Amino acid sequence: MDERTNLAVPAKYWLRRKDTLKEPTVLQSFAFDEVHKHLYALQVCRGGADDGDLCLNKLDYKGHRLGHMYLRGFGHGVSMGVQNASDGTVWIWTEADAENGYGQGVTRFRFFDGAVRTGEDVKIRHPIEGSTNNQPSVCMASRRIAVRYRMDNKPRYRVWDLDAFVARDYSAPVADFAQTGAHPDPKIPFQGYALYRDRLYQLAGTAYDEKTNPAVSKGNAYVSCLAIPTGELLQQWHTEAACSLDYREPEGLAVRRSPQPRVYMGFASGEEGARRFSVYYKPAA
């Protein structure tokens, strides 16, 4: 099942400096519905970070917004997933049950334009007893789901068969391992991850800063790859993708299977209160 993308291959842009998200805040994470050619993107609502209020955007592959919905008290939107069920239903997976702005469980729901959802409207799962900050990612190629979580405040990943997880059988995970290798500097913020077959891709970095992260250095964003089930670091790469953007903060990671497996990275730009988003990808070598 190894179709690992070579992260050293230069990135290409797919969408650039789009202002089509509903909220004026940065992109947090995104995922593809490849069956219907839709892109879903999460944002923290303006003024809603402490409460875990999110805006979910539905876009086409040109970045045009097709609709949105609000998720009150769900989390920070660190990662998300799209599940294409056998009956044609599209399920969106996100974190839920926010405390201090981060989801302590995960949930799935259907997209309805203009809808507002709270924790009372969805069935929240807590698959890892004693964990905090649960954040999901879905791989339809392998029909697996991963949850990034914290145990004793240390980040880890756990991976399950998707059908078993949907049935609430959490007893036999495919893998469970510590998060490693997201960035050479462990103090640099984590910015997203994506599960794809026997690989897990990560993104970390900060926005440009004249003193700590100057644009002349082309930023401090790193993309990395871990092996499943061991969690071994296979590759870590300083990405210069989107280095010409102003502000330029890495935000979100996803994998698209068609026309060939590609790792997509999100970047925020623009002024505060009027953020834009760009998406770059690593093509197959």
mmCIF file of C-alpha atoms in Angstrom:
data_model
loop_
_atom_site.group_PDB
_atom_site.id
_atom_site.type_symbol
_atom_site.label_atom_id
_atom_site.label_comp_id
_atom_site.label_asym_id
_atom_site.label_seq_id
_atom_site.Cartn_x
_atom_site.Cartn_y
_atom_site.Cartn_z
ATOM 1 C CA MET A 1 0.000 0.000 0.000
ATOM 2 C CA ASP A 2 3.045 2.279 -0.194
ATOM 3 C CA GLU A 3 2.400 5.263 -2.484
ATOM 4 C CA ARG A 4 4.554 7.731 -0.595
ATOM 5 C CA THR A 5 4.952 11.207 -2.064
ATOM 6 C CA ASN A 6 8.531 12.477 -2.262
ATOM 7 C CA LEU A 7 8.319 15.662 -0.197
ATOM 8 C CA ALA A 8 11.539 16.977 -1.741
ATOM 9 C CA VAL A 9 9.793 17.511 -5.090
ATOM 10 C CA PRO A 10 9.058 21.248 -5.547
ATOM 11 C CA ALA A 11 5.448 22.221 -4.852
ATOM 12 C CA LYS A 12 3.028 23.663 -7.397
ATOM 13 C CA TYR A 13 0.081 25.921 -6.703
ATOM 14 C CA TRP A 14 -3.492 24.767 -7.143
ATOM 15 C CA LEU A 15 -5.452 27.654 -5.616
ATOM 16 C CA ARG A 16 -3.842 30.992 -4.812
ATOM 17 C CA ARG A 17 -4.884 33.985 -2.700
ATOM 18 C CA LYS A 18 -8.579 33.080 -2.640
ATOM 19 C CA ASP A 19 -10.970 35.228 -0.605
ATOM 20 C CA THR A 20 -13.999 32.943 -0.928
ATOM 21 C CA LEU A 21 -14.191 31.527 2.607
ATOM 22 C CA LYS A 22 -17.162 32.780 4.615
ATOM 23 C CA GLU A 23 -15.221 34.112 7.604
ATOM 24 C CA PRO A 24 -12.360 36.653 7.321
ATOM 25 C CA THR A 25 -10.105 34.382 9.410
ATOM 26 C CA VAL A 26 -7.354 31.998 8.337
ATOM 27 C CA LEU A 27 -7.916 28.561 6.892
ATOM 28 C CA GLN A 28 -7.415 25.898 9.584
ATOM 29 C CA SER A 29 -7.806 22.597 7.733
ATOM 30 C CA PHE A 30 -9.374 21.104 4.620
ATOM 31 C CA ALA A 31 -10.325 17.785 3.026
ATOM 32 C CA PHE A 32 -11.478 16.512 -0.357
ATOM 33 C CA ASP A 33 -14.716 14.850 -1.422
ATOM 34 C CA GLU A 34 -13.256 13.298 -4.548
ATOM 35 C CA VAL A 35 -16.498 11.594 -5.574
ATOM 36 C CA HIS A 36 -18.314 14.912 -6.007
ATOM 37 C CA LYS A 37 -15.224 17.106 -6.580
ATOM 38 C CA HIS A 38 -15.793 19.290 -3.544
ATOM 39 C CA LEU A 39 -13.332 20.870 -1.148
ATOM 40 C CA TYR A 40 -14.357 21.353 2.493
ATOM 41 C CA ALA A 41 -12.480 23.882 4.617
ATOM 42 C CA LEU A 42 -12.670 24.784 8.312
ATOM 43 C CA GLN A 43 -12.100 28.179 9.907
ATOM 44 C CA VAL A 44 -12.281 29.413 13.477
ATOM 45 C CA CYS A 45 -15.057 32.003 13.598
ATOM 46 C CA ARG A 46 -14.061 35.590 14.213
ATOM 47 C CA GLY A 47 -14.070 36.035 17.996
ATOM 48 C CA GLY A 48 -14.956 32.373 18.549
ATOM 49 C CA ALA A 49 -11.581 30.738 19.253
ATOM 50 C CA ASP A 50 -12.047 30.361 23.017
ATOM 51 C CA ASP A 51 -15.472 28.770 22.545
ATOM 52 C CA GLY A 52 -14.423 26.425 19.749
ATOM 53 C CA ASP A 53 -16.767 27.972 17.169
ATOM 54 C CA LEU A 54 -16.011 26.883 13.604
ATOM 55 C CA CYS A 55 -17.220 27.717 10.116
ATOM 56 C CA LEU A 56 -17.281 24.867 7.594
ATOM 57 C CA ASN A 57 -17.038 25.947 3.952
ATOM 58 C CA LYS A 58 -18.004 23.859 0.934
ATOM 59 C CA LEU A 59 -16.185 24.845 -2.268
ATOM 60 C CA ASP A 60 -15.734 23.581 -5.789
ATOM 61 C CA TYR A 61 -12.315 22.730 -7.179
ATOM 62 C CA LYS A 62 -11.848 26.303 -8.444
ATOM 63 C CA GLY A 63 -12.271 27.672 -4.940
ATOM 64 C CA HIS A 64 -15.774 29.058 -5.385
ATOM 65 C CA ARG A 65 -17.855 28.781 -2.214
ATOM 66 C CA LEU A 66 -20.972 26.641 -2.630
ATOM 67 C CA GLY A 67 -22.217 27.009 0.931
ATOM 68 C CA HIS A 68 -21.265 27.098 4.591
ATOM 69 C CA MET A 69 -22.444 26.016 8.021
ATOM 70 C CA TYR A 70 -21.519 26.902 11.601
ATOM 71 C CA LEU A 71 -20.313 24.479 14.279
ATOM 72 C CA ARG A 72 -20.689 25.973 17.749
ATOM 73 C CA GLY A 73 -18.430 24.602 20.464
ATOM 74 C CA PHE A 74 -16.686 22.039 18.253
ATOM 75 C CA GLY A 75 -12.998 22.973 18.490
ATOM 76 C CA HIS A 76 -10.070 24.536 16.669
ATOM 77 C CA GLY A 77 -10.350 22.757 13.310
ATOM 78 C CA VAL A 78 -6.829 21.310 13.393
ATOM 79 C CA SER A 79 -7.827 18.528 10.991
ATOM 80 C CA MET A 80 -10.910 17.058 9.345
ATOM 81 C CA GLY A 81 -12.012 14.229 7.084
ATOM 82 C CA VAL A 82 -14.584 13.330 4.449
ATOM 83 C CA GLN A 83 -16.195 9.888 4.332
ATOM 84 C CA ASN A 84 -18.021 8.712 1.192
ATOM 85 C CA ALA A 85 -20.396 6.031 2.505
ATOM 86 C CA SER A 86 -21.518 3.093 0.358
ATOM 87 C CA ASP A 87 -25.070 4.480 0.218
ATOM 88 C CA GLY A 88 -23.826 7.753 -1.282
ATOM 89 C CA THR A 89 -23.970 9.758 1.936
ATOM 90 C CA VAL A 90 -21.144 12.240 2.483
ATOM 91 C CA TRP A 91 -20.078 12.470 6.118
ATOM 92 C CA ILE A 92 -17.872 15.242 7.458
ATOM 93 C CA TRP A 93 -15.618 14.286 10.384
ATOM 94 C CA THR A 94 -14.369 16.967 12.788
ATOM 95 C CA GLU A 95 -13.348 17.404 16.384
ATOM 96 C CA ALA A 96 -16.167 18.186 18.842
ATOM 97 C CA ASP A 97 -16.922 18.836 22.515
ATOM 98 C CA ALA A 98 -14.642 21.865 22.866
ATOM 99 C CA GLU A 99 -12.826 22.759 26.052
ATOM 100 C CA ASN A 100 -10.465 25.754 26.001
ATOM 101 C CA GLY A 101 -11.089 25.980 22.273
ATOM 102 C CA TYR A 102 -10.102 22.402 21.347
ATOM 103 C CA GLY A 103 -12.331 19.388 20.760
ATOM 104 C CA GLN A 104 -12.140 16.605 23.320
ATOM 105 C CA GLY A 105 -13.921 14.108 21.058
ATOM 106 C CA VAL A 106 -14.810 13.599 17.407
ATOM 107 C CA THR A 107 -18.045 13.433 15.459
ATOM 108 C CA ARG A 108 -19.469 13.114 11.966
ATOM 109 C CA PHE A 109 -22.398 14.892 10.350
ATOM 110 C CA ARG A 110 -23.868 15.780 6.973
ATOM 111 C CA PHE A 111 -23.376 19.164 5.349
ATOM 112 C CA PHE A 112 -26.414 21.433 5.068
ATOM 113 C CA ASP A 113 -25.910 24.927 3.688
ATOM 114 C CA GLY A 114 -26.741 27.610 6.241
ATOM 115 C CA ALA A 115 -27.176 25.181 9.132
ATOM 116 C CA VAL A 116 -25.902 25.762 12.663
ATOM 117 C CA ARG A 117 -24.875 22.755 14.742
ATOM 118 C CA THR A 118 -24.011 22.419 18.427
ATOM 119 C CA GLY A 119 -22.829 19.407 20.375
ATOM 120 C CA GLU A 120 -26.441 18.575 21.177
ATOM 121 C CA ASP A 121 -27.158 18.102 17.459
ATOM 122 C CA VAL A 122 -24.508 15.433 16.831
ATOM 123 C CA LYS A 123 -23.349 12.167 18.369
ATOM 124 C CA ILE A 124 -19.948 12.810 19.916
ATOM 125 C CA ARG A 125 -17.437 9.977 20.258
ATOM 126 C CA HIS A 126 -14.657 9.716 22.829
ATOM 127 C CA PRO A 127 -12.710 6.744 21.430
ATOM 128 C CA ILE A 128 -9.601 7.104 23.618
ATOM 129 C CA GLU A 129 -10.320 7.086 27.322
ATOM 130 C CA GLY A 130 -8.424 9.739 29.239
ATOM 131 C CA SER A 131 -7.299 11.614 26.115
ATOM 132 C CA THR A 132 -7.694 15.282 25.213
ATOM 133 C CA ASN A 133 -7.633 17.325 22.003
ATOM 134 C CA ASN A 134 -8.985 14.705 19.576
ATOM 135 C CA GLN A 135 -8.594 15.543 15.860
ATOM 136 C CA PRO A 136 -9.647 13.196 13.015
ATOM 137 C CA SER A 137 -8.431 12.451 9.492
ATOM 138 C CA VAL A 138 -10.032 9.978 7.048
ATOM 139 C CA CYS A 139 -8.439 7.957 4.239
ATOM 140 C CA MET A 140 -10.962 6.524 1.784
ATOM 141 C CA ALA A 141 -8.218 4.680 -0.150
ATOM 142 C CA SER A 142 -7.562 2.396 2.825
ATOM 143 C CA ARG A 143 -10.907 2.974 4.575
ATOM 144 C CA ARG A 144 -9.186 4.033 7.767
ATOM 145 C CA ILE A 145 -9.582 6.864 10.242
ATOM 146 C CA ALA A 146 -6.882 8.420 12.414
ATOM 147 C CA VAL A 147 -7.304 10.498 15.544
ATOM 148 C CA ARG A 148 -4.528 12.737 16.796
ATOM 149 C CA TYR A 149 -4.859 13.085 20.547
ATOM 150 C CA ARG A 150 -2.993 14.034 23.692
ATOM 151 C CA MET A 151 -2.277 11.707 26.571
ATOM 152 C CA ASP A 152 -0.579 13.339 29.562
ATOM 153 C CA ASN A 153 -0.295 16.381 27.255
ATOM 154 C CA LYS A 154 1.873 14.487 24.747
ATOM 155 C CA PRO A 155 0.581 14.175 21.148
ATOM 156 C CA ARG A 156 -0.043 10.726 19.686
ATOM 157 C CA TYR A 157 -1.875 9.124 16.764
ATOM 158 C CA ARG A 158 -4.265 6.178 16.781
ATOM 159 C CA VAL A 159 -5.566 4.557 13.563
ATOM 160 C CA TRP A 160 -8.598 2.289 13.078
ATOM 161 C CA ASP A 161 -10.498 0.517 10.356
ATOM 162 C CA LEU A 162 -13.182 3.043 9.382
ATOM 163 C CA ASP A 163 -16.095 0.591 9.413
ATOM 164 C CA ALA A 164 -15.178 -0.599 12.896
ATOM 165 C CA PHE A 165 -14.868 2.977 14.109
ATOM 166 C CA VAL A 166 -18.268 3.912 12.669
ATOM 167 C CA ALA A 167 -19.702 0.897 14.522
ATOM 168 C CA ARG A 168 -18.080 2.283 17.714
ATOM 169 C CA ASP A 169 -15.720 -0.662 18.016
ATOM 170 C CA TYR A 170 -12.473 0.941 19.171
ATOM 171 C CA SER A 171 -10.969 -2.249 20.594
ATOM 172 C CA ALA A 172 -8.538 -3.175 17.800
ATOM 173 C CA PRO A 173 -6.711 -0.145 16.382
ATOM 174 C CA VAL A 174 -4.400 -0.633 13.410
ATOM 175 C CA ALA A 175 -1.724 1.512 15.036
ATOM 176 C CA ASP A 176 -0.957 3.764 17.984
ATOM 177 C CA PHE A 177 2.258 5.769 18.144
ATOM 178 C CA ALA A 178 3.762 9.020 19.408
ATOM 179 C CA GLN A 179 3.825 12.054 17.150
ATOM 180 C CA THR A 180 7.381 12.672 15.983
ATOM 181 C CA GLY A 181 9.230 14.649 13.341
ATOM 182 C CA ALA A 182 6.737 17.411 12.640
ATOM 183 C CA HIS A 183 9.478 20.074 12.809
ATOM 184 C CA PRO A 184 13.186 20.216 13.721
ATOM 185 C CA ASP A 185 12.228 22.700 16.446
ATOM 186 C CA PRO A 186 9.647 21.065 18.744
ATOM 187 C CA LYS A 187 8.466 24.503 19.900
ATOM 188 C CA ILE A 188 7.165 25.387 16.421
ATOM 189 C CA PRO A 189 3.350 24.999 16.191
ATOM 190 C CA PHE A 190 1.776 21.973 14.578
ATOM 191 C CA GLN A 191 -0.517 22.978 11.702
ATOM 192 C CA GLY A 192 -2.261 19.828 10.495
ATOM 193 C CA TYR A 193 -1.982 16.263 9.282
ATOM 194 C CA ALA A 194 -3.527 13.795 6.848
ATOM 195 C CA LEU A 195 -3.789 10.013 6.774
ATOM 196 C CA TYR A 196 -3.136 8.233 3.476
ATOM 197 C CA ARG A 197 -2.816 4.446 3.254
ATOM 198 C CA ASP A 198 0.249 3.392 5.285
ATOM 199 C CA ARG A 199 1.536 6.939 5.628
ATOM 200 C CA LEU A 200 0.702 9.929 7.761
ATOM 201 C CA TYR A 201 1.710 13.412 6.579
ATOM 202 C CA GLN A 202 2.275 16.391 8.899
ATOM 203 C CA LEU A 203 2.656 20.170 8.560
ATOM 204 C CA ALA A 204 4.245 22.607 11.022
ATOM 205 C CA GLY A 205 5.389 26.215 10.925
ATOM 206 C CA THR A 206 4.542 29.818 11.756
ATOM 207 C CA ALA A 207 3.654 33.011 9.924
ATOM 208 C CA TYR A 208 6.362 35.326 8.648
ATOM 209 C CA ASP A 209 7.930 37.528 11.304
ATOM 210 C CA GLU A 210 10.714 40.046 10.644
ATOM 211 C CA LYS A 211 12.727 38.827 13.634
ATOM 212 C CA THR A 212 11.854 35.171 14.233
ATOM 213 C CA ASN A 213 10.757 33.963 10.793
ATOM 214 C CA PRO A 214 11.730 36.456 8.069
ATOM 215 C CA ALA A 215 10.404 36.128 4.542
ATOM 216 C CA VAL A 216 13.943 36.212 3.189
ATOM 217 C CA SER A 217 14.472 32.761 4.738
ATOM 218 C CA LYS A 218 11.380 31.539 2.849
ATOM 219 C CA GLY A 219 9.695 30.667 6.109
ATOM 220 C CA ASN A 220 10.024 27.855 8.613
ATOM 221 C CA ALA A 221 7.308 25.515 7.307
ATOM 222 C CA TYR A 222 8.123 21.805 7.298
ATOM 223 C CA VAL A 223 6.197 18.878 5.874
ATOM 224 C CA SER A 224 6.948 15.360 7.058
ATOM 225 C CA CYS A 225 5.890 11.745 6.649
ATOM 226 C CA LEU A 226 5.490 8.970 9.218
ATOM 227 C CA ALA A 227 5.101 5.232 8.611
ATOM 228 C CA ILE A 228 2.105 3.257 9.827
ATOM 229 C CA PRO A 229 2.014 1.235 12.041
ATOM 230 C CA THR A 230 5.370 2.111 13.635
ATOM 231 C CA GLY A 231 5.362 5.925 13.515
ATOM 232 C CA GLU A 232 8.886 5.932 12.059
ATOM 233 C CA LEU A 233 9.888 9.274 10.527
ATOM 234 C CA LEU A 234 10.440 8.573 6.822
ATOM 235 C CA GLN A 235 11.029 12.105 5.546
ATOM 236 C CA GLN A 236 11.084 15.688 6.805
ATOM 237 C CA TRP A 237 11.397 18.598 4.404
ATOM 238 C CA HIS A 238 11.589 22.384 4.612
ATOM 239 C CA THR A 239 8.963 23.539 2.123
ATOM 240 C CA GLU A 240 9.313 26.827 0.291
ATOM 241 C CA ALA A 241 5.823 26.525 -1.186
ATOM 242 C CA ALA A 242 3.934 29.833 -1.310
ATOM 243 C CA CYS A 243 7.037 31.700 -0.102
ATOM 244 C CA SER A 244 6.086 34.796 -2.132
ATOM 245 C CA LEU A 245 2.879 35.323 -0.141
ATOM 246 C CA ASP A 246 2.622 38.082 2.420
ATOM 247 C CA TYR A 247 2.027 36.882 5.990
ATOM 248 C CA ARG A 248 2.253 33.220 4.785
ATOM 249 C CA GLU A 249 1.206 30.898 7.583
ATOM 250 C CA PRO A 250 0.990 27.142 6.907
ATOM 251 C CA GLU A 251 -2.538 25.933 7.731
ATOM 252 C CA GLY A 252 -3.916 22.487 6.942
ATOM 253 C CA LEU A 253 -2.851 19.385 5.043
ATOM 254 C CA ALA A 254 -4.786 16.910 2.881
ATOM 255 C CA VAL A 255 -4.157 14.135 0.362
ATOM 256 C CA ARG A 256 -5.987 13.847 -2.955
ATOM 257 C CA ARG A 257 -5.862 10.493 -4.759
ATOM 258 C CA SER A 258 -6.855 11.521 -8.290
ATOM 259 C CA PRO A 259 -5.344 11.931 -10.838
ATOM 260 C CA GLN A 260 -2.469 10.607 -8.720
ATOM 261 C CA PRO A 261 -1.711 10.735 -4.986
ATOM 262 C CA ARG A 262 -0.661 14.261 -4.040
ATOM 263 C CA VAL A 263 -0.032 15.983 -0.714
ATOM 264 C CA TYR A 264 -1.789 19.373 -0.527
ATOM 265 C CA MET A 265 -0.689 22.133 1.865
ATOM 266 C CA GLY A 266 -2.728 25.166 2.874
ATOM 267 C CA PHE A 267 -1.353 28.657 3.474
ATOM 268 C CA ALA A 268 -2.988 31.783 4.885
ATOM 269 C CA SER A 269 -2.093 35.252 3.646
ATOM 270 C CA GLY A 270 -3.519 38.774 3.639
ATOM 271 C CA GLU A 271 -4.227 41.293 6.367
ATOM 272 C CA GLU A 272 -5.843 40.436 9.689
ATOM 273 C CA GLY A 273 -9.611 40.619 9.251
ATOM 274 C CA ALA A 274 -9.302 39.918 5.523
ATOM 275 C CA ARG A 275 -7.345 36.692 5.268
ATOM 276 C CA ARG A 276 -6.975 34.763 2.041
ATOM 277 C CA PHE A 277 -6.012 31.148 1.453
ATOM 278 C CA SER A 278 -3.807 29.295 -1.002
ATOM 279 C CA VAL A 279 -3.345 25.578 -1.597
ATOM 280 C CA TYR A 280 -0.146 24.087 -3.026
ATOM 281 C CA TYR A 281 0.606 20.448 -3.740
ATOM 282 C CA LYS A 282 3.553 18.090 -3.976
ATOM 283 C CA PRO A 283 3.259 16.223 -7.294
ATOM 284 C CA ALA A 284 4.359 12.651 -7.712
ATOM 285 C CA ALA A 285 8.068 12.394 -8.463
#
